[in-house]
PDB file of C-alpha atoms in Angstrom:
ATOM      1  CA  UNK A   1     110.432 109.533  75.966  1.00 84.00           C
ATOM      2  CA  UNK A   2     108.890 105.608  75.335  1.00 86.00           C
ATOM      3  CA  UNK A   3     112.879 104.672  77.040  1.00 89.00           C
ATOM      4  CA  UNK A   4     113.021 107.095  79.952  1.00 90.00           C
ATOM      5  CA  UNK A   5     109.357 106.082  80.927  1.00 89.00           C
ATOM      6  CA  UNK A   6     110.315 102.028  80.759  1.00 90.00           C
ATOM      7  CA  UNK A   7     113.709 102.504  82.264  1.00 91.00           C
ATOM      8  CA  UNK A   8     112.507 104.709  85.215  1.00 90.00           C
ATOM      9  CA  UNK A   9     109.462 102.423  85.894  1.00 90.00           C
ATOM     10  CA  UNK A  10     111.747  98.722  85.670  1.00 91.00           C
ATOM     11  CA  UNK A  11     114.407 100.879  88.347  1.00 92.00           C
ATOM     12  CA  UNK A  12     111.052 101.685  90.009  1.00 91.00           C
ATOM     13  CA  UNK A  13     110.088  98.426  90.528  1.00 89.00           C
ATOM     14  CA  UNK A  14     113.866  98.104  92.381  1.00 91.00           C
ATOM     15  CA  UNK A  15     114.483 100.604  94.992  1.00 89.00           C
ATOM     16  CA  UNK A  16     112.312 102.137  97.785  1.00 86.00           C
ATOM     17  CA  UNK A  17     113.682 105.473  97.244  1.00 88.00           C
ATOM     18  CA  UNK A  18     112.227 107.944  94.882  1.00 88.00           C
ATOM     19  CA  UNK A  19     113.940 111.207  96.731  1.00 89.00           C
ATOM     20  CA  UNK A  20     116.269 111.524  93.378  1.00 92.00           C
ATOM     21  CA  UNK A  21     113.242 111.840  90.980  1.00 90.00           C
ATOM     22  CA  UNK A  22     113.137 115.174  89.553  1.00 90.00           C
ATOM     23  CA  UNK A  23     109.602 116.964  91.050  1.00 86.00           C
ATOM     24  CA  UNK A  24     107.945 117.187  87.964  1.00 90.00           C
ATOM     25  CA  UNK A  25     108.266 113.429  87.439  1.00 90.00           C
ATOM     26  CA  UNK A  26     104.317 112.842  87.712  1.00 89.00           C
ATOM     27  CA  UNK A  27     104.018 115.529  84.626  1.00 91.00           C
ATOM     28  CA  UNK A  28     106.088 114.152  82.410  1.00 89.00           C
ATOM     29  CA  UNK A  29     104.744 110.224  82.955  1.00 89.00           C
ATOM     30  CA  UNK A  30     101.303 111.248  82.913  1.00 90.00           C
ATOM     31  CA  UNK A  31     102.615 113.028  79.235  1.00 89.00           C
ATOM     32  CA  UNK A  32     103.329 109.359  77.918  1.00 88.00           C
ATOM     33  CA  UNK A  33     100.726 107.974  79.503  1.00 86.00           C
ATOM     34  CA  UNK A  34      98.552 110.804  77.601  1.00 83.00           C
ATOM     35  CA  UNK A  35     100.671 109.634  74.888  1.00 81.00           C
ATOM     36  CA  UNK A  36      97.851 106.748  73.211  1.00 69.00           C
ATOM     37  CA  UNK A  37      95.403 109.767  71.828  1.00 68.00           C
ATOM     38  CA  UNK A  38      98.544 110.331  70.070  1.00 74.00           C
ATOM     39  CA  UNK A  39      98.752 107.005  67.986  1.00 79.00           C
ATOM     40  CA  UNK A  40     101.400 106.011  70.318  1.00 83.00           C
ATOM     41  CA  UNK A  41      99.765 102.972  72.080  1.00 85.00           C
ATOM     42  CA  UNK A  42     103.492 101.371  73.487  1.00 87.00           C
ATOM     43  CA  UNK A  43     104.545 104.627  75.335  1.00 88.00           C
ATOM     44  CA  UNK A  44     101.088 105.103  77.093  1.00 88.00           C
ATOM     45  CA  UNK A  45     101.752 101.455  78.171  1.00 90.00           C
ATOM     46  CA  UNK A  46     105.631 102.306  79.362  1.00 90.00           C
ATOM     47  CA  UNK A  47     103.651 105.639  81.071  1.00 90.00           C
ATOM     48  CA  UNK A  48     100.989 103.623  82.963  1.00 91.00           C
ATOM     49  CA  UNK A  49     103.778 101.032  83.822  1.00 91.00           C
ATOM     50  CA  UNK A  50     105.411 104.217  85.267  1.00 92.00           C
ATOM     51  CA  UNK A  51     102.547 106.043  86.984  1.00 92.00           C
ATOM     52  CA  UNK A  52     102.005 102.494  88.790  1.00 92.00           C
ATOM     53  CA  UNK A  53     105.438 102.245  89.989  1.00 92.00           C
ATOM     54  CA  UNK A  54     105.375 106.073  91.128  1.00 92.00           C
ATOM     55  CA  UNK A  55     102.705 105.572  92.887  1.00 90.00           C
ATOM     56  CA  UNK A  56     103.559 102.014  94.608  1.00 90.00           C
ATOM     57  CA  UNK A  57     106.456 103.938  96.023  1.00 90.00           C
ATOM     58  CA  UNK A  58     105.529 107.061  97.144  1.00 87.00           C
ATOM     59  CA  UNK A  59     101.802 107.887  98.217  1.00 86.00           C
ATOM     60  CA  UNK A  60     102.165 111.805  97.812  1.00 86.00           C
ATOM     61  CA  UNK A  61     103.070 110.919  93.723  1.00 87.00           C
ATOM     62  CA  UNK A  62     100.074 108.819  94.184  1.00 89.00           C
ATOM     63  CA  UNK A  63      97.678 111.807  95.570  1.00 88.00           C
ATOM     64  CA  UNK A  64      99.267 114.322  92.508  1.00 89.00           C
ATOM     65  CA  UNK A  65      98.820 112.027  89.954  1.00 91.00           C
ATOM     66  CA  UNK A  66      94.998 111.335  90.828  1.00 90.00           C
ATOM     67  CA  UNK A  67      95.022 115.286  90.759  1.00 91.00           C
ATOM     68  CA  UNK A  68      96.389 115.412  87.431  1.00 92.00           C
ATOM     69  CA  UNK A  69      93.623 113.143  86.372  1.00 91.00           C
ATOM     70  CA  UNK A  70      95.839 109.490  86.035  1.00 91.00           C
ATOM     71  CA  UNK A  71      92.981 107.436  86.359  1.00 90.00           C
ATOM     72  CA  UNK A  72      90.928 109.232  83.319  1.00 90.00           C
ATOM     73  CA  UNK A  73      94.190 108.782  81.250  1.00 90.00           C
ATOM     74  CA  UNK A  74      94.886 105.112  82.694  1.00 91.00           C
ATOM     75  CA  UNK A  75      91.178 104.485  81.476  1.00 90.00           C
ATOM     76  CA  UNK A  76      91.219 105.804  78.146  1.00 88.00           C
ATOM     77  CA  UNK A  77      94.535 104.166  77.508  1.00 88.00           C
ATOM     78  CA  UNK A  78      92.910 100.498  78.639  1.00 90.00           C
ATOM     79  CA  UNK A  79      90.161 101.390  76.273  1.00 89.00           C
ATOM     80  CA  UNK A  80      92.070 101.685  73.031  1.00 87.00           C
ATOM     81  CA  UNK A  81      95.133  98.968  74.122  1.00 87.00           C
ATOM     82  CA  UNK A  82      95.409  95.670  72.656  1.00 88.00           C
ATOM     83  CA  UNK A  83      97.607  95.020  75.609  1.00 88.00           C
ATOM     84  CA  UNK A  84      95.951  95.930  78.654  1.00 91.00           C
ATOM     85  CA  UNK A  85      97.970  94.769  81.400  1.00 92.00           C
ATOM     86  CA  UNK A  86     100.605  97.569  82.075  1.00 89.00           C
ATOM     87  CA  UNK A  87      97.539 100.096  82.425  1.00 89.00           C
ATOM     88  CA  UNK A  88      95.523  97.822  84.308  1.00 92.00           C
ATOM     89  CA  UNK A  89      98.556  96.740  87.064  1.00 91.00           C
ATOM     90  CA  UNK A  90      99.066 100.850  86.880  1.00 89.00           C
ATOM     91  CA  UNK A  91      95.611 101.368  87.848  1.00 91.00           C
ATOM     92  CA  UNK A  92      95.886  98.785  90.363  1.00 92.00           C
ATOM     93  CA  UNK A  93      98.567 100.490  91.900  1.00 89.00           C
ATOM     94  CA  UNK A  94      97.452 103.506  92.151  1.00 89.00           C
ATOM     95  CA  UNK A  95      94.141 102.769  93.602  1.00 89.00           C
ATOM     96  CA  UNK A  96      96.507 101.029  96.157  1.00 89.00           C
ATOM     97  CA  UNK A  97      98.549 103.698  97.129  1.00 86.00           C
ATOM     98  CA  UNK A  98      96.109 106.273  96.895  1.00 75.00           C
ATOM     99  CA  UNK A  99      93.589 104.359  99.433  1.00 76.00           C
ATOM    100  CA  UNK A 100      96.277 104.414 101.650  1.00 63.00           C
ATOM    101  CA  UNK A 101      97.609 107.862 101.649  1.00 53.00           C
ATOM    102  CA  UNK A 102      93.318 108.951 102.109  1.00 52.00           C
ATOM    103  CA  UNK A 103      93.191 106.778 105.073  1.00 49.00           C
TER     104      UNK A 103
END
């Protein structure tokens, strides 16, 4: 799970297109992301890093993961991290893409 969430968000960071994500995409990142109340602190990291990328790219993932509760799980991660910057660029991205898709 820790590899598909870093490999999908590095290709993230690559291509404009997100059509060939699976629909349920949003679930399963905000799973790792969830993944740090689990003693797993990296693959919260590689799910933030994913959740930011997801939502950079396409502002309907941004909208369902704020609906799923991202930023809650984006905070608690950044609370418990000793390396804060994956969750804190995710949670910069989303904010991003979500402010856009509400205007």
């Amino acid at each position: 799970r820790r590899h598909a969430a870093r490999l999908l968000a590095v290709t993230l960071q690559h291509t404009e297109d997100v059509s060939w994500l699976p629909a349920d995409t949003a679930e399963h990142a905000l799973g790792c992301l969830g993944s740090a109340s689990a003693g797993d602190p990296e693959t919260a990291s590689f799910g933030a890093a994913l959740v930011g990328q997801l939502a950079r790219r396409s502002p309907q993932a941004a909208s369902r993961l704020v609906e799923l509760g991202a930023p809650d799980l984006i905070a608690a991660h950044l609370a418990t991290t000793a390396n804060p910057l994956p969750g804190a660029i995710g949670l910069a991205h989303l904010c991003d893409a979500f402010r856009a898709a509400a205007s």
